[in-house]
């Protein structure tokens, strides 16, 4: 279920349909997304050359997301911890940050706070397996919260949306003024929803 929230407002609208999207790190992820990436890439005119700071301590997740994002035309700047992410954001131009919260060296929320203080116009997507982060993310002015395992097509749509939003929209979100907030709960395959067999 995709949820689109008005930040700082209680109204919630639901969109999308119930499907079983590819799960991050699944063996079918690359084959499932490869056909979509070609058609998505053809539609997108603002993606090529956009620089994404990808912050995740899990090298498997980082490499997998790196492959998907590069196939979509993004330039990926990988970072394995919060401090490295902050250093890279200060050293190079970044258009969007994809930030995991469970960070060694510097906590994800501490990293987010410092990053937005130093670079308030860079949109940030929080990608995490940590539960109960929705209201913290809304109150912090995050562009989106996507729970792991992630819905890759939703991630790509959210990135496109945030990359084209205006400076005024980004500043309004940080100031707590009503703007769109993108949230996607963790995707769970149907195999996890089946009742256990009794023996």
PDB file of C-alpha atoms in Angstrom:
ATOM      1  CA  UNK A   1       0.000   0.000   0.000  1.00  0.00           C
ATOM      2  CA  UNK A   2       1.422   3.369  -1.006  1.00  0.00           C
ATOM      3  CA  UNK A   3       0.560   6.238   1.277  1.00  0.00           C
ATOM      4  CA  UNK A   4       0.841   9.874   0.303  1.00  0.00           C
ATOM      5  CA  UNK A   5       0.576  12.212   3.264  1.00  0.00           C
ATOM      6  CA  UNK A   6       0.253  15.937   3.594  1.00  0.00           C
ATOM      7  CA  UNK A   7       3.056  16.774   5.990  1.00  0.00           C
ATOM      8  CA  UNK A   8       1.834  18.293   9.268  1.00  0.00           C
ATOM      9  CA  UNK A   9      -1.778  17.544   8.307  1.00  0.00           C
ATOM     10  CA  UNK A  10      -3.835  14.497   9.294  1.00  0.00           C
ATOM     11  CA  UNK A  11      -5.317  13.862   5.827  1.00  0.00           C
ATOM     12  CA  UNK A  12      -4.071  10.688   4.204  1.00  0.00           C
ATOM     13  CA  UNK A  13      -4.755   9.542   0.660  1.00  0.00           C
ATOM     14  CA  UNK A  14      -4.037   6.043  -0.563  1.00  0.00           C
ATOM     15  CA  UNK A  15      -2.899   5.319  -4.089  1.00  0.00           C
ATOM     16  CA  UNK A  16      -1.581   2.364  -6.030  1.00  0.00           C
ATOM     17  CA  UNK A  17      -2.788  -1.194  -6.014  1.00  0.00           C
ATOM     18  CA  UNK A  18      -1.877  -4.238  -3.997  1.00  0.00           C
ATOM     19  CA  UNK A  19       0.835  -6.051  -5.901  1.00  0.00           C
ATOM     20  CA  UNK A  20       3.879  -8.071  -5.109  1.00  0.00           C
ATOM     21  CA  UNK A  21       6.692  -5.773  -6.249  1.00  0.00           C
ATOM     22  CA  UNK A  22      10.270  -6.997  -6.495  1.00  0.00           C
ATOM     23  CA  UNK A  23      12.028  -7.113  -3.145  1.00  0.00           C
ATOM     24  CA  UNK A  24      15.433  -5.588  -2.696  1.00  0.00           C
ATOM     25  CA  UNK A  25      18.113  -8.237  -3.033  1.00  0.00           C
ATOM     26  CA  UNK A  26      15.769 -10.865  -4.421  1.00  0.00           C
ATOM     27  CA  UNK A  27      17.200 -13.069  -7.134  1.00  0.00           C
ATOM     28  CA  UNK A  28      14.582 -11.764  -9.552  1.00  0.00           C
ATOM     29  CA  UNK A  29      15.133  -8.090  -8.833  1.00  0.00           C
ATOM     30  CA  UNK A  30      17.424  -7.375 -11.765  1.00  0.00           C
ATOM     31  CA  UNK A  31      15.352  -9.342 -14.260  1.00  0.00           C
ATOM     32  CA  UNK A  32      12.103  -7.765 -13.018  1.00  0.00           C
ATOM     33  CA  UNK A  33      13.435  -4.231 -13.130  1.00  0.00           C
ATOM     34  CA  UNK A  34      15.423  -4.488 -16.356  1.00  0.00           C
ATOM     35  CA  UNK A  35      12.323  -4.428 -18.572  1.00  0.00           C
ATOM     36  CA  UNK A  36      10.859  -1.539 -16.564  1.00  0.00           C
ATOM     37  CA  UNK A  37      14.079   0.458 -16.578  1.00  0.00           C
ATOM     38  CA  UNK A  38      14.148   0.698 -20.349  1.00  0.00           C
ATOM     39  CA  UNK A  39      10.621   2.074 -20.580  1.00  0.00           C
ATOM     40  CA  UNK A  40      11.064   4.292 -17.530  1.00  0.00           C
ATOM     41  CA  UNK A  41      14.350   5.689 -18.846  1.00  0.00           C
ATOM     42  CA  UNK A  42      12.708   6.603 -22.142  1.00  0.00           C
ATOM     43  CA  UNK A  43      10.035   8.639 -20.300  1.00  0.00           C
ATOM     44  CA  UNK A  44      12.458  10.491 -18.040  1.00  0.00           C
ATOM     45  CA  UNK A  45      14.177  13.642 -19.209  1.00  0.00           C
ATOM     46  CA  UNK A  46      15.496  14.894 -15.860  1.00  0.00           C
ATOM     47  CA  UNK A  47      17.331  11.795 -14.659  1.00  0.00           C
ATOM     48  CA  UNK A  48      20.589  11.566 -16.660  1.00  0.00           C
ATOM     49  CA  UNK A  49      23.554  12.784 -14.690  1.00  0.00           C
ATOM     50  CA  UNK A  50      21.685  13.334 -11.418  1.00  0.00           C
ATOM     51  CA  UNK A  51      24.011  12.526  -8.545  1.00  0.00           C
ATOM     52  CA  UNK A  52      22.645  10.299  -5.788  1.00  0.00           C
ATOM     53  CA  UNK A  53      24.468   9.907  -2.488  1.00  0.00           C
ATOM     54  CA  UNK A  54      23.686   6.311  -1.487  1.00  0.00           C
ATOM     55  CA  UNK A  55      24.316   5.724   2.222  1.00  0.00           C
ATOM     56  CA  UNK A  56      24.050   2.166   3.526  1.00  0.00           C
ATOM     57  CA  UNK A  57      26.442   0.147   5.678  1.00  0.00           C
ATOM     58  CA  UNK A  58      25.363  -3.156   4.095  1.00  0.00           C
ATOM     59  CA  UNK A  59      27.597  -3.588   1.050  1.00  0.00           C
ATOM     60  CA  UNK A  60      25.156  -6.046  -0.565  1.00  0.00           C
ATOM     61  CA  UNK A  61      22.293  -3.539  -0.363  1.00  0.00           C
ATOM     62  CA  UNK A  62      24.572  -0.697  -1.451  1.00  0.00           C
ATOM     63  CA  UNK A  63      25.863  -2.651  -4.477  1.00  0.00           C
ATOM     64  CA  UNK A  64      22.384  -3.807  -5.460  1.00  0.00           C
ATOM     65  CA  UNK A  65      20.899  -0.306  -5.290  1.00  0.00           C
ATOM     66  CA  UNK A  66      23.964   1.074  -7.036  1.00  0.00           C
ATOM     67  CA  UNK A  67      23.353  -1.299  -9.975  1.00  0.00           C
ATOM     68  CA  UNK A  68      19.654  -0.378 -10.201  1.00  0.00           C
ATOM     69  CA  UNK A  69      20.284   3.367  -9.997  1.00  0.00           C
ATOM     70  CA  UNK A  70      23.123   3.309 -12.520  1.00  0.00           C
ATOM     71  CA  UNK A  71      20.947   1.333 -14.949  1.00  0.00           C
ATOM     72  CA  UNK A  72      18.428   4.182 -14.599  1.00  0.00           C
ATOM     73  CA  UNK A  73      21.023   6.783 -15.577  1.00  0.00           C
ATOM     74  CA  UNK A  74      21.913   8.121 -12.132  1.00  0.00           C
ATOM     75  CA  UNK A  75      25.474   8.818 -11.029  1.00  0.00           C
ATOM     76  CA  UNK A  76      25.858   7.069  -7.672  1.00  0.00           C
ATOM     77  CA  UNK A  77      28.157   8.219  -4.874  1.00  0.00           C
ATOM     78  CA  UNK A  78      28.322   5.332  -2.367  1.00  0.00           C
ATOM     79  CA  UNK A  79      28.959   5.846   1.338  1.00  0.00           C
ATOM     80  CA  UNK A  80      29.101   3.178   4.024  1.00  0.00           C
ATOM     81  CA  UNK A  81      28.496   5.367   7.075  1.00  0.00           C
ATOM     82  CA  UNK A  82      27.056   8.710   8.116  1.00  0.00           C
ATOM     83  CA  UNK A  83      30.355  10.516   8.541  1.00  0.00           C
ATOM     84  CA  UNK A  84      31.563   9.429   5.117  1.00  0.00           C
ATOM     85  CA  UNK A  85      28.235  10.614   3.663  1.00  0.00           C
ATOM     86  CA  UNK A  86      28.635  14.057   5.222  1.00  0.00           C
ATOM     87  CA  UNK A  87      32.205  14.322   3.941  1.00  0.00           C
ATOM     88  CA  UNK A  88      31.134  13.322   0.422  1.00  0.00           C
ATOM     89  CA  UNK A  89      28.212  15.784   0.455  1.00  0.00           C
ATOM     90  CA  UNK A  90      30.657  18.558   1.340  1.00  0.00           C
ATOM     91  CA  UNK A  91      33.195  17.510  -1.303  1.00  0.00           C
ATOM     92  CA  UNK A  92      30.929  16.992  -4.301  1.00  0.00           C
ATOM     93  CA  UNK A  93      27.659  18.080  -5.815  1.00  0.00           C
ATOM     94  CA  UNK A  94      24.714  15.908  -4.728  1.00  0.00           C
ATOM     95  CA  UNK A  95      21.173  16.064  -6.128  1.00  0.00           C
ATOM     96  CA  UNK A  96      19.490  13.538  -3.799  1.00  0.00           C
ATOM     97  CA  UNK A  97      20.382  11.409  -0.774  1.00  0.00           C
ATOM     98  CA  UNK A  98      19.167   7.872  -0.150  1.00  0.00           C
ATOM     99  CA  UNK A  99      19.910   7.314   3.549  1.00  0.00           C
ATOM    100  CA  UNK A 100      19.642   4.160   5.641  1.00  0.00           C
ATOM    101  CA  UNK A 101      19.088   4.908   9.345  1.00  0.00           C
ATOM    102  CA  UNK A 102      21.079   2.046  10.863  1.00  0.00           C
ATOM    103  CA  UNK A 103      24.533   3.547  10.499  1.00  0.00           C
ATOM    104  CA  UNK A 104      27.832   2.790  12.132  1.00  0.00           C
ATOM    105  CA  UNK A 105      30.057   5.771  13.045  1.00  0.00           C
ATOM    106  CA  UNK A 106      27.184   8.319  12.925  1.00  0.00           C
ATOM    107  CA  UNK A 107      23.481   7.539  13.512  1.00  0.00           C
ATOM    108  CA  UNK A 108      21.116   8.001  10.574  1.00  0.00           C
ATOM    109  CA  UNK A 109      18.990  10.707  12.194  1.00  0.00           C
ATOM    110  CA  UNK A 110      22.113  12.586  13.332  1.00  0.00           C
ATOM    111  CA  UNK A 111      23.428  12.329   9.772  1.00  0.00           C
ATOM    112  CA  UNK A 112      20.113  13.589   8.396  1.00  0.00           C
ATOM    113  CA  UNK A 113      20.048  16.539  10.812  1.00  0.00           C
ATOM    114  CA  UNK A 114      23.569  17.664   9.968  1.00  0.00           C
ATOM    115  CA  UNK A 115      23.073  17.067   6.245  1.00  0.00           C
ATOM    116  CA  UNK A 116      19.916  19.186   6.100  1.00  0.00           C
ATOM    117  CA  UNK A 117      21.496  21.891   8.238  1.00  0.00           C
ATOM    118  CA  UNK A 118      24.462  22.137   5.854  1.00  0.00           C
ATOM    119  CA  UNK A 119      22.584  21.346   2.599  1.00  0.00           C
ATOM    120  CA  UNK A 120      18.886  22.191   3.090  1.00  0.00           C
ATOM    121  CA  UNK A 121      18.021  21.997  -0.619  1.00  0.00           C
ATOM    122  CA  UNK A 122      19.108  18.378  -1.117  1.00  0.00           C
ATOM    123  CA  UNK A 123      16.071  16.072  -0.914  1.00  0.00           C
ATOM    124  CA  UNK A 124      16.515  13.045   1.343  1.00  0.00           C
ATOM    125  CA  UNK A 125      14.797   9.682   1.157  1.00  0.00           C
ATOM    126  CA  UNK A 126      15.058   7.584   4.298  1.00  0.00           C
ATOM    127  CA  UNK A 127      15.309   3.881   3.442  1.00  0.00           C
ATOM    128  CA  UNK A 128      15.193   1.741   6.553  1.00  0.00           C
ATOM    129  CA  UNK A 129      14.175  -1.530   8.149  1.00  0.00           C
ATOM    130  CA  UNK A 130      13.829   0.288  11.480  1.00  0.00           C
ATOM    131  CA  UNK A 131      10.154   0.277  12.538  1.00  0.00           C
ATOM    132  CA  UNK A 132       8.048   3.222  13.727  1.00  0.00           C
ATOM    133  CA  UNK A 133       9.877   6.007  11.894  1.00  0.00           C
ATOM    134  CA  UNK A 134       6.915   7.555  10.054  1.00  0.00           C
ATOM    135  CA  UNK A 135       6.093  10.434  12.393  1.00  0.00           C
ATOM    136  CA  UNK A 136       9.753  11.186  13.088  1.00  0.00           C
ATOM    137  CA  UNK A 137      10.341  11.407   9.325  1.00  0.00           C
ATOM    138  CA  UNK A 138       7.341  13.681   8.753  1.00  0.00           C
ATOM    139  CA  UNK A 139       8.332  15.992  11.604  1.00  0.00           C
ATOM    140  CA  UNK A 140      11.959  16.109  10.425  1.00  0.00           C
ATOM    141  CA  UNK A 141      10.979  17.264   6.934  1.00  0.00           C
ATOM    142  CA  UNK A 142      12.184  14.161   5.117  1.00  0.00           C
ATOM    143  CA  UNK A 143      11.195  13.922   1.441  1.00  0.00           C
ATOM    144  CA  UNK A 144      10.150  10.278   1.746  1.00  0.00           C
ATOM    145  CA  UNK A 145      10.303   7.242   3.998  1.00  0.00           C
ATOM    146  CA  UNK A 146      10.583   3.852   2.308  1.00  0.00           C
ATOM    147  CA  UNK A 147      10.747   0.797   4.508  1.00  0.00           C
ATOM    148  CA  UNK A 148      12.926  -2.182   3.618  1.00  0.00           C
ATOM    149  CA  UNK A 149      12.632  -4.428   1.788  1.00  0.00           C
ATOM    150  CA  UNK A 150      11.876  -1.695  -0.711  1.00  0.00           C
ATOM    151  CA  UNK A 151       9.563  -1.506  -3.653  1.00  0.00           C
ATOM    152  CA  UNK A 152      12.098  -0.526  -6.342  1.00  0.00           C
ATOM    153  CA  UNK A 153       9.599   1.014  -8.809  1.00  0.00           C
ATOM    154  CA  UNK A 154       8.195   3.144  -5.956  1.00  0.00           C
ATOM    155  CA  UNK A 155      11.736   4.232  -5.040  1.00  0.00           C
ATOM    156  CA  UNK A 156      12.404   5.321  -8.618  1.00  0.00           C
ATOM    157  CA  UNK A 157       9.097   7.228  -8.885  1.00  0.00           C
ATOM    158  CA  UNK A 158       9.734   8.955  -5.559  1.00  0.00           C
ATOM    159  CA  UNK A 159      13.244   9.950  -6.613  1.00  0.00           C
ATOM    160  CA  UNK A 160      11.922  11.473  -9.840  1.00  0.00           C
ATOM    161  CA  UNK A 161       9.256  13.403  -7.945  1.00  0.00           C
ATOM    162  CA  UNK A 162      11.713  14.814  -5.415  1.00  0.00           C
ATOM    163  CA  UNK A 163      14.279  15.724  -8.067  1.00  0.00           C
ATOM    164  CA  UNK A 164      11.815  17.975  -9.906  1.00  0.00           C
ATOM    165  CA  UNK A 165      10.246  19.666  -6.894  1.00  0.00           C
ATOM    166  CA  UNK A 166      10.905  23.374  -6.477  1.00  0.00           C
ATOM    167  CA  UNK A 167      13.194  25.028  -3.963  1.00  0.00           C
ATOM    168  CA  UNK A 168      10.101  26.489  -2.310  1.00  0.00           C
ATOM    169  CA  UNK A 169       8.597  23.010  -1.842  1.00  0.00           C
ATOM    170  CA  UNK A 170      11.795  21.678  -0.262  1.00  0.00           C
ATOM    171  CA  UNK A 171      12.094  24.609   2.122  1.00  0.00           C
ATOM    172  CA  UNK A 172       8.391  24.387   3.011  1.00  0.00           C
ATOM    173  CA  UNK A 173       8.786  20.710   3.957  1.00  0.00           C
ATOM    174  CA  UNK A 174      11.770  21.494   6.188  1.00  0.00           C
ATOM    175  CA  UNK A 175       9.800  24.341   7.794  1.00  0.00           C
ATOM    176  CA  UNK A 176       6.859  22.031   8.494  1.00  0.00           C
ATOM    177  CA  UNK A 177       4.479  23.668   6.052  1.00  0.00           C
ATOM    178  CA  UNK A 178       2.050  21.305   4.313  1.00  0.00           C
ATOM    179  CA  UNK A 179       3.785  19.531   1.431  1.00  0.00           C
ATOM    180  CA  UNK A 180       3.551  16.042   0.009  1.00  0.00           C
ATOM    181  CA  UNK A 181       5.293  13.301   1.943  1.00  0.00           C
ATOM    182  CA  UNK A 182       5.926   9.943   0.325  1.00  0.00           C
ATOM    183  CA  UNK A 183       5.713   6.813   2.459  1.00  0.00           C
ATOM    184  CA  UNK A 184       5.908   3.164   1.487  1.00  0.00           C
ATOM    185  CA  UNK A 185       5.658   0.440   4.082  1.00  0.00           C
ATOM    186  CA  UNK A 186       7.909  -2.588   3.735  1.00  0.00           C
ATOM    187  CA  UNK A 187       6.922  -4.912   0.931  1.00  0.00           C
ATOM    188  CA  UNK A 188       6.184  -8.452   1.962  1.00  0.00           C
ATOM    189  CA  UNK A 189       5.947 -11.230  -0.598  1.00  0.00           C
ATOM    190  CA  UNK A 190       2.912 -13.475  -0.661  1.00  0.00           C
ATOM    191  CA  UNK A 191       4.996 -16.367   0.614  1.00  0.00           C
ATOM    192  CA  UNK A 192       5.236 -14.583   3.969  1.00  0.00           C
ATOM    193  CA  UNK A 193       1.482 -14.076   4.175  1.00  0.00           C
ATOM    194  CA  UNK A 194       0.507 -17.724   3.862  1.00  0.00           C
ATOM    195  CA  UNK A 195      -0.575 -19.470   7.053  1.00  0.00           C
ATOM    196  CA  UNK A 196       1.856 -22.034   8.392  1.00  0.00           C
ATOM    197  CA  UNK A 197       0.970 -25.672   7.786  1.00  0.00           C
ATOM    198  CA  UNK A 198       0.360 -27.803  10.835  1.00  0.00           C
ATOM    199  CA  UNK A 199       2.055 -31.179  10.987  1.00  0.00           C
TER     200      UNK A 199
END
